[in-house]
Coordinates of C-alpha atoms and ligand atoms in Angstrom, one line a residue:
Chain U
L1 CA 15.8 -43.4 -5.6
A2 CA 15.1 -40.1 -3.6
G3 CA 12.0 -41.3 -1.6
C4 CA 11.9 -38.7 0.2
A5 CA 8.2 -37.1 1.4
T6 CA 8.2 -33.4 0.1
G7 CA 6.8 -34.4 -2.9
G8 CA 4.5 -36.9 -5.0
N9 CA 0.6 -37.1 -4.5
M10 CA 0.4 -38.6 -1.3
G11 CA -1.2 -37.1 1.7
T12 CA 1.8 -34.6 2.6
D13 CA 1.6 -33.4 -1.0
P14 CA 2.8 -29.9 -0.8
L15 CA 1.4 -28.9 -4.1
P16 CA -1.8 -30.1 -3.6
S17 CA -3.6 -27.2 -6.4
W18 CA -1.4 -28.8 -8.8
N19 CA -2.3 -31.9 -10.5
D20 CA -0.4 -34.4 -11.5
G21 CA 1.6 -34.3 -14.6
A22 CA 5.1 -33.3 -16.0
S23 CA 5.0 -29.7 -14.9
K24 CA 4.8 -30.8 -11.5
Q25 CA 7.1 -33.5 -11.8
A26 CA 9.7 -31.0 -12.9
I27 CA 9.2 -28.9 -10.2
V28 CA 9.4 -31.5 -7.5
D29 CA 12.6 -33.3 -9.4
F30 CA 14.6 -30.0 -9.3
V31 CA 13.8 -29.4 -6.0
R32 CA 14.8 -32.7 -4.8
D33 CA 18.0 -32.7 -6.7
V34 CA 19.3 -29.7 -5.8
T35 CA 18.4 -30.1 -2.0
K36 CA 19.7 -33.7 -1.9
E37 CA 23.1 -33.6 -0.3
G38 CA 25.3 -35.7 -2.2
S39 CA 23.4 -35.1 -5.3
P40 CA 25.9 -33.7 -8.2
N41 CA 23.6 -30.7 -8.5
Y42 CA 23.5 -29.9 -4.7
V43 CA 23.0 -26.1 -4.1
A44 CA 23.9 -24.9 -0.6
P45 CA 20.5 -22.8 0.6
S46 CA 22.5 -19.5 0.6
Q47 CA 22.2 -19.8 -3.6
R48 CA 18.8 -21.3 -3.7
I49 CA 17.4 -18.1 -5.2
A50 CA 14.5 -18.6 -6.9
T51 CA 12.5 -15.1 -8.7
F52 CA 9.0 -14.9 -9.7
D53 CA 7.3 -12.2 -12.0
N54 CA 4.1 -10.6 -10.1
D55 CA 1.2 -9.9 -13.0
G56 CA 0.1 -13.3 -14.7
T57 CA 3.1 -15.4 -12.9
L58 CA 1.8 -14.6 -9.3
W59 CA -1.3 -12.9 -10.3
V60 CA -4.2 -11.7 -12.6
E61 CA -3.0 -9.3 -14.8
Q62 CA -6.5 -9.1 -17.6
P63 CA -7.9 -7.2 -18.6
I64 CA -5.4 -5.0 -17.2
Y65 CA -2.3 -5.1 -14.9
T66 CA -3.6 -4.2 -11.6
Q67 CA -1.1 -1.5 -11.7
F68 CA -2.6 0.0 -14.6
A69 CA -5.9 0.1 -12.3
L70 CA -4.1 2.0 -9.7
M71 CA -2.9 4.2 -11.9
I72 CA -5.7 5.5 -13.8
A73 CA -7.9 5.8 -10.2
Q74 CA -4.5 7.9 -9.3
L75 CA -4.5 10.1 -12.4
K76 CA -8.8 10.5 -12.4
A77 CA -8.1 11.4 -9.2
A78 CA -5.3 13.9 -9.6
K79 CA -5.9 17.5 -10.5
P80 CA -5.3 17.1 -14.4
R81 CA -2.1 19.1 -15.6
P82 CA -2.5 21.8 -18.2
E83 CA 0.5 19.0 -20.7
W84 CA -1.6 16.0 -19.9
V85 CA -4.3 17.7 -21.8
N86 CA -3.3 16.6 -25.5
N87 CA -1.2 13.7 -24.2
P88 CA -2.5 11.0 -25.8
T89 CA -1.8 8.2 -23.2
Y90 CA -3.7 10.0 -20.9
K91 CA -6.5 10.8 -23.1
A92 CA -6.7 7.2 -23.4
L93 CA -6.4 6.2 -19.9
M94 CA -9.5 8.4 -19.2
A95 CA -11.5 6.8 -21.9
D96 CA -10.6 3.7 -20.4
D97 CA -9.1 3.1 -24.0
M98 CA -6.4 0.8 -22.9
K99 CA -5.3 -0.3 -26.5
T100 CA -4.4 3.4 -27.3
A101 CA -2.5 3.7 -23.7
M102 CA -0.7 0.9 -24.5
A103 CA 0.7 1.9 -27.6
G104 CA 3.4 4.5 -26.5
G105 CA 4.9 1.7 -24.0
E106 CA 4.9 0.8 -20.8
K107 CA 7.7 4.0 -20.2
A108 CA 4.8 6.5 -21.3
L109 CA 2.6 5.2 -18.8
L110 CA 5.2 4.9 -16.0
G111 CA 6.1 8.4 -17.0
L112 CA 2.6 10.2 -16.8
L113 CA 2.2 8.2 -12.9
F114 CA 5.4 10.1 -12.1
Q115 CA 4.2 12.8 -12.9
A116 CA 0.9 12.7 -11.2
N117 CA 2.7 11.3 -7.6
S118 CA 5.3 13.3 -7.9
G119 CA 6.1 16.3 -5.1
M120 CA 4.5 13.2 -2.8
S121 CA 6.5 11.7 0.0
V122 CA 6.8 8.1 -0.2
D123 CA 4.8 8.0 3.4
D124 CA 1.9 9.6 2.2
Y125 CA 2.0 7.4 -1.4
D126 CA 2.6 4.5 0.8
K127 CA -0.8 5.2 2.8
A128 CA -2.8 5.7 -0.6
I129 CA -1.9 2.3 -1.9
R130 CA -3.0 0.4 1.1
Q131 CA -6.2 2.8 0.6
W132 CA -7.0 1.5 -3.0
F133 CA -5.9 -1.8 -2.3
A134 CA -8.6 -1.7 0.8
T135 CA -11.4 -1.2 -0.9
A136 CA -10.6 -2.2 -5.3
R137 CA -12.4 -4.5 -6.7
H138 CA -11.6 -7.0 -9.7
P139 CA -14.0 -5.6 -12.7
T140 CA -15.4 -9.1 -14.0
L141 CA -14.3 -11.4 -11.0
K142 CA -15.1 -8.9 -8.7
R143 CA -12.5 -9.8 -5.3
P144 CA -9.8 -7.5 -4.3
Y145 CA -7.1 -8.1 -6.3
T146 CA -4.9 -9.4 -3.4
E147 CA -7.3 -12.6 -3.4
L148 CA -6.7 -12.8 -7.3
V149 CA -3.6 -14.5 -6.8
Y150 CA -3.0 -18.3 -8.1
Q151 CA -3.1 -20.8 -5.1
P152 CA -0.4 -23.5 -6.9
Q153 CA 2.0 -20.7 -6.9
L154 CA 1.2 -19.5 -3.0
E155 CA 1.7 -23.5 -2.7
L156 CA 4.9 -23.5 -4.5
L157 CA 6.4 -20.7 -3.1
K158 CA 6.1 -22.0 0.0
Y159 CA 6.9 -25.5 -0.9
L160 CA 10.7 -23.4 -2.2
R161 CA 10.9 -21.9 1.4
A162 CA 10.6 -25.5 3.7
N163 CA 13.4 -26.4 1.1
G164 CA 15.4 -23.9 2.0
F165 CA 15.0 -21.4 -0.8
K166 CA 14.9 -17.7 -0.5
T167 CA 12.0 -16.8 -2.6
F168 CA 11.8 -12.8 -4.9
I169 CA 9.7 -11.2 -7.0
V170 CA 10.8 -10.0 -10.1
S171 CA 8.2 -7.6 -11.8
G172 CA 8.1 -4.8 -14.2
G173 CA 5.7 -3.4 -12.0
T174 CA 6.6 -0.6 -9.2
M175 CA 8.1 -2.0 -5.5
E176 CA 5.8 0.7 -3.9
A177 CA 2.7 -0.9 -5.1
M178 CA 3.6 -4.9 -4.1
R179 CA 5.6 -4.0 -0.8
P180 CA 3.0 -3.1 0.8
W181 CA 0.9 -6.7 1.0
A182 CA 3.1 -9.1 -0.6
E183 CA 4.5 -10.4 3.0
E184 CA 1.0 -11.1 3.5
V185 CA -0.2 -12.6 0.6
Y186 CA 2.3 -14.3 -0.3
G187 CA 5.4 -14.6 2.4
I188 CA 7.6 -12.2 0.5
P189 CA 9.2 -9.4 2.7
P190 CA 9.7 -6.0 1.2
E191 CA 13.4 -6.3 0.7
Q192 CA 12.6 -9.1 -1.6
V193 CA 10.1 -7.2 -3.6
V194 CA 12.5 -6.4 -6.8
G195 CA 10.7 -4.1 -9.1
S196 CA 10.8 -1.0 -11.7
S197 CA 11.3 2.6 -9.4
Q198 CA 10.6 6.2 -9.3
T199 CA 13.6 8.5 -8.6
I200 CA 13.4 9.3 -4.9
K201 CA 15.0 12.1 -3.2
Y202 CA 15.8 12.7 0.4
D203 CA 14.6 16.6 1.2
V204 CA 17.1 16.9 4.0
A205 CA 15.0 20.0 5.4
T206 CA 12.2 18.1 6.1
G207 CA 13.6 14.4 6.8
K208 CA 10.9 13.4 4.1
L209 CA 11.5 11.1 1.1
M210 CA 10.2 12.4 -2.1
R211 CA 8.5 11.3 -5.2
E212 CA 10.4 13.0 -8.2
P213 CA 8.7 13.1 -11.6
S214 CA 11.2 10.8 -13.4
L215 CA 11.8 6.6 -14.1
F216 CA 14.8 5.3 -12.0
F217 CA 14.7 1.9 -13.4
L218 CA 12.4 -0.6 -15.5
D219 CA 12.8 -3.4 -14.1
D220 CA 11.6 -5.6 -17.3
G221 CA 12.6 -7.3 -20.3
P222 CA 16.7 -7.2 -20.5
G223 CA 16.2 -4.8 -17.3
K224 CA 15.4 -8.0 -15.2
P225 CA 18.7 -9.5 -14.9
V226 CA 19.8 -6.1 -14.0
G227 CA 17.3 -6.1 -11.0
I228 CA 18.2 -9.2 -9.9
N229 CA 21.6 -8.0 -10.0
L230 CA 21.1 -5.0 -8.0
H231 CA 19.0 -6.1 -5.8
I232 CA 19.6 -9.9 -5.0
G233 CA 23.4 -10.1 -6.1
Q234 CA 23.0 -13.6 -7.1
R235 CA 21.9 -15.6 -10.3
P236 CA 18.6 -17.5 -9.3
I237 CA 18.3 -21.1 -9.8
L238 CA 14.9 -21.1 -10.5
A239 CA 12.5 -18.4 -12.3
F240 CA 8.9 -18.6 -13.5
G241 CA 7.4 -16.1 -15.9
N242 CA 4.5 -15.4 -18.0
S243 CA 5.9 -13.5 -21.1
D244 CA 8.2 -11.9 -23.0
G245 CA 8.8 -9.6 -20.7
D246 CA 10.3 -12.0 -18.1
M247 CA 12.3 -14.0 -21.5
H248 CA 15.9 -12.4 -20.2
M249 CA 15.4 -13.5 -16.8
L250 CA 14.7 -16.9 -17.4
K251 CA 18.0 -17.1 -20.1
Y252 CA 19.7 -15.5 -17.6
T253 CA 18.6 -18.2 -15.1
T254 CA 18.7 -21.6 -17.0
D255 CA 22.5 -20.0 -18.8
G256 CA 24.2 -20.8 -15.5
P257 CA 25.9 -23.3 -14.1
G258 CA 24.9 -26.7 -12.6
R259 CA 20.6 -27.6 -13.0
R260 CA 18.4 -24.7 -13.1
L261 CA 14.4 -24.6 -13.7
G262 CA 12.9 -22.4 -15.9
L263 CA 9.0 -21.8 -15.8
I264 CA 6.2 -20.2 -17.9
V265 CA 2.5 -20.2 -17.0
H266 CA 0.9 -20.3 -19.7
H267 CA -3.0 -18.6 -19.7
D268 CA -5.2 -20.8 -21.8
D269 CA -7.8 -21.1 -18.9
A270 CA -11.0 -18.8 -20.3
Q271 CA -13.5 -20.7 -18.3
R272 CA -11.4 -19.8 -14.8
E273 CA -9.0 -17.2 -15.7
F274 CA -8.3 -16.2 -19.4
A275 CA -6.7 -17.1 -22.4
Y276 CA -4.2 -15.1 -23.9
D277 CA -0.8 -15.3 -25.5
R278 CA 0.8 -14.1 -29.0
Q279 CA -1.4 -11.6 -29.4
S280 CA -2.0 -9.8 -25.9
S281 CA -1.3 -6.0 -25.1
M282 CA -0.9 -7.5 -21.6
G283 CA 1.3 -10.1 -20.8
K284 CA 2.2 -11.0 -24.5
L285 CA 3.6 -14.4 -24.7
D286 CA 5.2 -14.6 -27.9
K287 CA 9.0 -15.3 -28.1
A288 CA 9.3 -17.0 -25.1
L289 CA 6.8 -19.2 -26.1
D290 CA 9.2 -20.2 -29.5
Q291 CA 12.3 -20.1 -27.5
A292 CA 11.1 -22.6 -24.5
P293 CA 11.9 -26.0 -26.4
A294 CA 14.8 -25.3 -27.1
N295 CA 16.2 -23.7 -23.2
K296 CA 14.0 -26.6 -21.6
W297 CA 11.4 -24.1 -19.9
I298 CA 8.7 -25.8 -18.7
V299 CA 5.5 -24.3 -20.3
V300 CA 2.6 -24.6 -17.5
S301 CA -0.6 -25.1 -18.6
M302 CA -3.3 -23.4 -16.3
K303 CA -5.9 -25.4 -17.6
K304 CA -4.0 -28.8 -17.4
D305 CA -1.8 -28.3 -14.7
W306 CA -3.6 -26.3 -11.8
K307 CA -6.3 -28.0 -10.0
Q308 CA -7.4 -24.9 -8.6
V309 CA -7.1 -21.5 -9.9
F310 CA -7.5 -19.1 -6.9
P311 CA -7.6 -19.1 -3.3
S312 CA -11.5 -20.2 -2.2
A313 CA -13.2 -17.4 -0.8
K314 CA -12.8 -16.6 2.9
Chain C
L1 CA 12.3 -5.9 36.0
A2 CA 12.8 -7.1 32.2
G3 CA 15.0 -10.0 33.6
C4 CA 15.3 -11.9 31.0
A5 CA 19.2 -13.2 30.0
T6 CA 20.1 -11.7 27.0
G7 CA 22.2 -8.8 28.5
G8 CA 24.1 -7.6 31.0
N9 CA 27.4 -9.2 31.9
M10 CA 26.3 -12.8 33.1
G11 CA 27.8 -16.0 31.5
T12 CA 25.4 -15.6 28.9
D13 CA 26.0 -12.0 27.6
P14 CA 25.7 -12.1 24.0
L15 CA 28.0 -8.7 24.0
P16 CA 30.9 -10.2 25.4
S17 CA 33.4 -7.8 23.7
W18 CA 31.3 -4.6 25.0
N19 CA 32.2 -3.0 28.2
D20 CA 29.8 -2.4 30.6
G21 CA 28.2 1.0 30.5
A22 CA 25.8 3.9 28.9
S23 CA 26.6 2.4 25.4
K24 CA 26.0 -1.3 26.2
Q25 CA 23.2 -0.7 28.3
A26 CA 21.5 1.6 26.0
I27 CA 21.7 -0.9 23.0
V28 CA 20.4 -3.9 25.4
D29 CA 17.6 -1.8 26.8
F30 CA 16.4 -1.0 23.6
V31 CA 16.5 -4.5 22.0
R32 CA 14.4 -6.0 25.3
D33 CA 11.9 -2.9 24.5
V34 CA 11.1 -3.6 21.2
T35 CA 11.1 -7.0 21.5
K36 CA 8.9 -7.7 24.4
E37 CA 5.3 -8.4 23.7
G38 CA 3.1 -6.1 25.7
S39 CA 5.5 -3.4 25.7
P40 CA 4.5 0.0 24.2
N41 CA 7.1 0.0 22.0
Y42 CA 6.9 -3.7 21.1
V43 CA 7.8 -3.9 17.0
A44 CA 6.6 -7.0 15.2
P45 CA 9.7 -9.1 13.8
S46 CA 9.1 -8.0 10.0
Q47 CA 9.4 -4.4 11.3
R48 CA 12.9 -4.9 13.4
I49 CA 15.0 -3.2 10.9
A50 CA 18.7 -2.5 11.4
T51 CA 21.3 -1.0 9.0
F52 CA 25.0 -0.4 9.6
D53 CA 27.5 1.4 7.8
N54 CA 30.7 -0.5 6.8
D55 CA 33.6 1.8 6.6
G56 CA 34.8 2.6 10.2
T57 CA 31.5 0.9 11.3
L58 CA 31.8 -2.5 11.0
W59 CA 35.7 -2.7 9.9
V60 CA 38.9 -0.3 9.2
E61 CA 39.1 2.6 6.9
Q62 CA 42.6 4.2 8.1
P63 CA 44.4 5.0 6.6
I64 CA 42.3 4.5 3.4
Y65 CA 39.1 3.1 2.8
T66 CA 39.3 -0.5 1.7
Q67 CA 37.5 0.1 -1.7
F68 CA 40.4 2.4 -2.2
A69 CA 43.0 0.3 -2.2
L70 CA 41.0 -2.3 -4.2
M71 CA 40.6 0.6 -6.7
I72 CA 44.6 1.5 -6.6
A73 CA 45.1 -2.0 -7.2
Q74 CA 42.8 -1.9 -10.0
L75 CA 44.0 1.0 -11.8
K76 CA 47.7 0.0 -11.4
A77 CA 46.6 -3.0 -12.9
A78 CA 44.4 -1.4 -15.7
K79 CA 45.8 -0.3 -18.8
P80 CA 46.1 3.3 -18.5
R81 CA 43.7 5.4 -20.5
P82 CA 45.0 8.6 -23.0
E83 CA 42.2 10.6 -20.8
W84 CA 43.5 10.0 -17.4
V85 CA 47.3 11.2 -18.1
N86 CA 46.2 14.6 -16.7
N87 CA 43.5 13.5 -14.7
P88 CA 44.5 14.8 -11.2
T89 CA 42.8 12.1 -9.2
Y90 CA 44.6 9.3 -11.3
K91 CA 48.1 11.1 -10.7
A92 CA 47.5 11.4 -6.9
L93 CA 46.1 8.1 -6.5
M94 CA 49.5 6.4 -8.2
A95 CA 51.1 8.6 -6.2
D96 CA 49.5 6.6 -3.0
D97 CA 48.8 10.5 -2.3
M98 CA 45.5 10.3 -1.0
K99 CA 44.6 13.9 0.3
T100 CA 45.0 15.2 -2.8
A101 CA 42.7 12.1 -4.9
M102 CA 40.0 12.7 -2.2
A103 CA 40.2 16.2 -3.0
G104 CA 37.4 15.9 -6.3
G105 CA 35.2 14.0 -3.5
E106 CA 34.1 10.1 -3.5
K107 CA 32.3 10.5 -6.9
A108 CA 35.6 12.0 -9.2
L109 CA 37.1 8.3 -7.6
L110 CA 34.5 6.4 -8.2
G111 CA 34.3 7.9 -12.0
L112 CA 37.5 6.9 -12.5
L113 CA 37.0 3.1 -11.2
F114 CA 33.9 2.6 -13.3
Q115 CA 36.1 3.9 -16.2
A116 CA 38.6 1.5 -15.2
N117 CA 36.1 -1.8 -14.8
S118 CA 33.6 -0.6 -17.9
G119 CA 33.9 -3.7 -20.3
M120 CA 34.1 -6.2 -17.5
S121 CA 31.6 -8.6 -17.1
V122 CA 29.4 -8.9 -13.6
D123 CA 30.9 -12.5 -13.0
D124 CA 34.7 -11.0 -14.0
Y125 CA 34.9 -8.5 -11.9
D126 CA 33.3 -10.6 -9.1
K127 CA 36.6 -13.1 -9.7
A128 CA 39.0 -10.0 -9.7
I129 CA 37.3 -8.8 -6.4
R130 CA 37.7 -12.5 -4.6
Q131 CA 41.2 -12.4 -5.8
W132 CA 42.5 -9.1 -4.8
F133 CA 40.9 -9.9 -0.9
A134 CA 42.0 -13.5 -1.0
T135 CA 46.1 -11.9 -0.7
A136 CA 45.6 -8.1 0.1
R137 CA 47.1 -7.0 3.7
H138 CA 46.4 -3.6 5.5
P139 CA 49.5 -1.7 5.0
T140 CA 50.1 -1.5 9.3
L141 CA 48.1 -4.1 10.7
K142 CA 48.9 -6.7 8.1
R143 CA 46.1 -8.7 8.6
P144 CA 43.7 -9.6 5.9
Y145 CA 41.1 -6.8 5.0
T146 CA 38.0 -9.4 6.0
E147 CA 39.7 -10.1 9.7
L148 CA 39.7 -6.3 10.4
V149 CA 36.5 -6.6 11.4
Y150 CA 34.9 -5.1 14.8
Q151 CA 34.7 -8.2 17.1
P152 CA 32.1 -6.2 19.1
Q153 CA 29.6 -4.9 15.9
L154 CA 30.4 -8.9 14.8
E155 CA 28.8 -9.9 18.4
L156 CA 25.7 -6.9 18.0
L157 CA 24.8 -8.1 14.6
K158 CA 24.4 -11.8 15.7
Y159 CA 22.5 -10.7 19.2
L160 CA 20.4 -8.5 17.3
R161 CA 19.5 -11.4 15.2
A162 CA 18.7 -13.9 17.6
N163 CA 16.1 -11.2 18.6
G164 CA 14.4 -11.3 15.5
F165 CA 16.0 -8.7 13.7
K166 CA 17.3 -8.4 10.2
T167 CA 20.4 -6.7 9.7
F168 CA 21.4 -4.9 6.8
I169 CA 24.6 -2.7 5.0
V170 CA 24.3 0.7 3.9
S171 CA 27.3 1.5 2.9
G172 CA 28.6 4.5 0.4
G173 CA 30.8 1.6 -1.2
T174 CA 30.1 -0.5 -3.9
M175 CA 27.8 -3.5 -3.2
E176 CA 30.3 -5.9 -5.3
A177 CA 33.1 -4.9 -3.3
M178 CA 31.3 -6.2 -0.1
R179 CA 28.8 -8.8 -1.3
P180 CA 31.9 -11.7 -2.0
W181 CA 32.1 -12.2 1.5
A182 CA 29.4 -10.3 3.3
E183 CA 27.5 -13.2 4.2
E184 CA 30.6 -15.7 5.7
V185 CA 32.0 -12.5 7.9
Y186 CA 29.0 -10.4 9.2
G187 CA 26.2 -13.2 8.4
I188 CA 24.7 -10.7 5.9
P189 CA 23.5 -12.0 2.5
P190 CA 24.3 -10.6 -0.7
E191 CA 20.6 -9.0 -0.8
Q192 CA 20.8 -7.5 2.6
V193 CA 24.2 -5.6 1.4
V194 CA 22.7 -2.1 0.3
G195 CA 25.4 0.1 -1.4
S196 CA 26.6 2.2 -4.1
S197 CA 26.3 0.6 -7.5
Q198 CA 27.8 1.4 -11.1
T199 CA 25.7 1.1 -14.4
I200 CA 25.0 -2.7 -15.6
K201 CA 23.6 -3.7 -19.0
Y202 CA 22.3 -7.0 -19.4
D203 CA 24.1 -7.8 -23.4
V204 CA 21.4 -9.7 -25.0
A205 CA 23.5 -11.2 -27.5
T206 CA 26.3 -12.9 -25.0
G207 CA 23.6 -13.6 -22.1
K208 CA 26.0 -11.6 -19.5
L209 CA 25.8 -9.0 -17.1
M210 CA 28.4 -5.6 -18.5
R211 CA 29.7 -2.9 -16.3
E212 CA 29.0 0.8 -17.8
P213 CA 31.3 3.5 -17.2
S214 CA 29.1 5.2 -15.3
L215 CA 27.8 5.6 -11.5
F216 CA 24.4 4.2 -10.9
F217 CA 23.8 5.2 -7.4
L218 CA 25.5 6.7 -4.6
D219 CA 24.8 5.3 -1.6
D220 CA 25.7 8.4 0.8
G221 CA 24.7 11.3 3.0
P222 CA 21.2 12.1 1.9
G223 CA 21.9 9.0 -0.4
K224 CA 21.5 6.7 2.4
P225 CA 17.4 6.6 3.1
V226 CA 17.3 6.9 -0.4
G227 CA 19.3 3.7 -0.5
I228 CA 17.3 2.1 2.2
N229 CA 13.9 2.7 0.4
L230 CA 15.1 1.0 -2.5
H231 CA 16.6 -1.7 -1.6
I232 CA 15.3 -2.3 2.3
G233 CA 11.5 -0.7 1.8
Q234 CA 11.2 0.3 5.6
R235 CA 12.6 2.4 7.7
P236 CA 14.9 0.9 10.1
I237 CA 14.5 1.4 14.1
L238 CA 18.1 1.1 14.7
A239 CA 21.0 2.2 12.5
F240 CA 25.3 2.3 13.3
G241 CA 27.2 4.6 11.1
N242 CA 30.3 6.4 12.1
S243 CA 30.8 9.4 10.1
D244 CA 28.9 12.5 8.6
G245 CA 28.2 10.1 5.7
D246 CA 25.9 8.2 8.2
M247 CA 24.2 11.6 9.4
H248 CA 20.9 11.2 7.2
M249 CA 20.4 7.4 7.7
L250 CA 20.5 8.2 11.7
K251 CA 18.5 11.2 11.4
Y252 CA 15.7 8.7 9.0
T253 CA 16.4 6.5 11.3
T254 CA 15.4 7.6 15.1
D255 CA 12.8 10.7 13.0
G256 CA 10.3 7.7 12.9
P257 CA 7.7 6.9 15.1
G258 CA 8.3 4.8 18.5
R259 CA 11.2 3.6 19.8
R260 CA 14.6 4.2 18.1
L261 CA 18.0 3.5 18.4
G262 CA 20.8 5.6 16.5
L263 CA 24.6 5.0 17.4
I264 CA 27.9 6.4 16.3
V265 CA 31.4 4.8 16.5
H266 CA 33.7 6.9 17.8
H267 CA 37.6 6.2 17.0
D268 CA 39.5 7.6 20.1
D269 CA 41.5 4.8 20.0
A270 CA 45.2 5.1 18.9
Q271 CA 46.6 2.3 20.6
R272 CA 44.6 -0.4 19.7
E273 CA 42.9 1.1 16.0
F274 CA 43.1 4.6 14.5
A275 CA 41.5 8.0 16.5
Y276 CA 40.5 10.8 13.9
D277 CA 37.0 12.5 13.8
R278 CA 36.7 16.0 12.8
Q279 CA 39.6 16.5 10.5
S280 CA 39.9 13.0 8.8
S281 CA 39.9 12.8 5.1
M282 CA 38.6 9.5 5.6
G283 CA 35.3 8.7 7.8
K284 CA 34.8 12.5 8.6
L285 CA 32.8 12.6 12.1
D286 CA 32.0 16.4 12.6
K287 CA 28.8 17.3 11.9
A288 CA 27.0 14.2 13.5
L289 CA 29.2 14.3 16.4
D290 CA 27.5 17.9 17.0
Q291 CA 23.9 16.6 16.6
A292 CA 24.4 13.4 18.4
P293 CA 23.1 14.9 21.8
A294 CA 19.8 16.8 20.4
N295 CA 18.9 13.2 18.8
K296 CA 19.9 11.1 21.3
W297 CA 22.1 9.1 19.4
I298 CA 24.7 7.1 21.3
V299 CA 28.2 8.1 20.7
V300 CA 30.2 4.7 21.1
S301 CA 33.9 4.8 22.3
M302 CA 35.7 2.2 20.6
K303 CA 38.4 3.0 23.5
K304 CA 36.2 3.0 26.5
D305 CA 33.2 0.8 24.9
W306 CA 34.8 -1.9 23.5
K307 CA 37.1 -4.6 25.6
Q308 CA 38.6 -6.0 22.3
V309 CA 38.6 -4.6 18.8
F310 CA 39.3 -7.3 16.0
P311 CA 38.9 -10.8 16.3
S312 CA 41.5 -12.7 17.8
A313 CA 44.0 -14.3 14.8
K314 CA 42.4 -17.7 13.9
Ligands
LIG401 CA1 3.9 -10.7 -16.3
LIG402 CA1 31.8 5.0 7.7

């Protein structure tokens, strides 16, 4: 009935890296329905908000979150503080023992990072992050991290924007680690990158924005709907995640009135990427997987639904 | 030399409510310079960030900030709390004695408001705000508040966007009081409205975002560059304010490298709007006025520079 040429597997397929199947069909059907004037589920462009988790949803998060790789590099480069000597998280990080490092939770890790880069200006920190990304390589896949993004998701982001959607990142990671490259890589400008953040102060004497040693906002779990409200100010109509940290974002999104779409990347492809879910210390997918059927969230199989995982080498 | 038709006083004048003069010329020259490919001051579209204060810069703020009028209505409608009986700010507000109410500063006022609407869901509060704006009228100008916006600024926002700028509000007021109407009135979508905010929590049991009785972030004075970093993630190249609360935003903007433009609305038009500056309890303009010449900030005279103040009645 809705015979437009924006979906399907014709020559004009906007999602060529998605295999035909229920997941791809659900996406195309949703987009057609909410963008078709006259449809009972029509949504005005200003309300076509789509939010994407970053780690494990838009790019690789194994064997450790990229933010942690960056953090370890920063902590190794930092002058060790006396109070860190007996800090179990610090000691584990220095020994590349991620299991112990993760035992204290995300807050312990971020707390350490924030101490390490407090007293730096926002501009200097931005430079340090850009420098790290320019040379860092993934330990097993051996490519720059910004090339380890998922090709099917790049196509999906573009397809949504071509259909009048605004695309946002809503990540547990910090905004400053994503904003320097998100526009070039994902087509998502800095103001559409939502994430965790460190307390920042404006130093009136020097005119510089300075980093303080504390967490300002944790954009994870039940913090994701709060971050969405703070930065976007509207309930999304589409949300895409991959772990229990996205469960509340998915619920908040699909709880709203009218047609909604919630999606989860299931990492089941040890051959081309990694296979993990309920037992993983990074991107644990357990409760959200259980709750997917009742909430009609689409579980996307990396193995079956994605024809290609990463962009071809340049 | 740069003879394009986007400025000047020709038939195609994009700023018809601005009188010819130094202020208008400075704006047009700036926009031409930063958008002209090959200019040493050329700025890529993704970095053309313009930030506007709201109260007194985009719309009227006398005799009291609209947010305060809304707050008084909300507090009068709220069941009085026992702890308010002897609160001097509350008592002054109830007596419409704004001078005393302001004595405790913006934080005291916001604190009271946040107590009044804590326990409300974000959705219910949004409805209450929309209802108030639908019927409230300015006490002396007798028009809906959303019609008491400045026509020259509506033209400027449009002109900047037509030249590839992204336009943002950066206000000391709360985001939820602006986001419901900013897109229709200013063409600024919710995610480009930056402001102060109340602590919000996601109630996992009900799936609702709930208001907590505390301030989360004060986007005023030295908080404005922090809010810009948090929500926009880039230093603006143009900032427009009207009071000492904008001084740090102006400084942060014009401190950056390359060509920059800082502007201040000077309310000197008692006939068509209001005349106030150094002594005003709302929108006090004192230090920023003193610092304007050294920083090359343009002081825009409402009386001389604006041909028309408010949009014509519909
Ligand atoms: Ca994730
Ligand atoms: Ca103001």
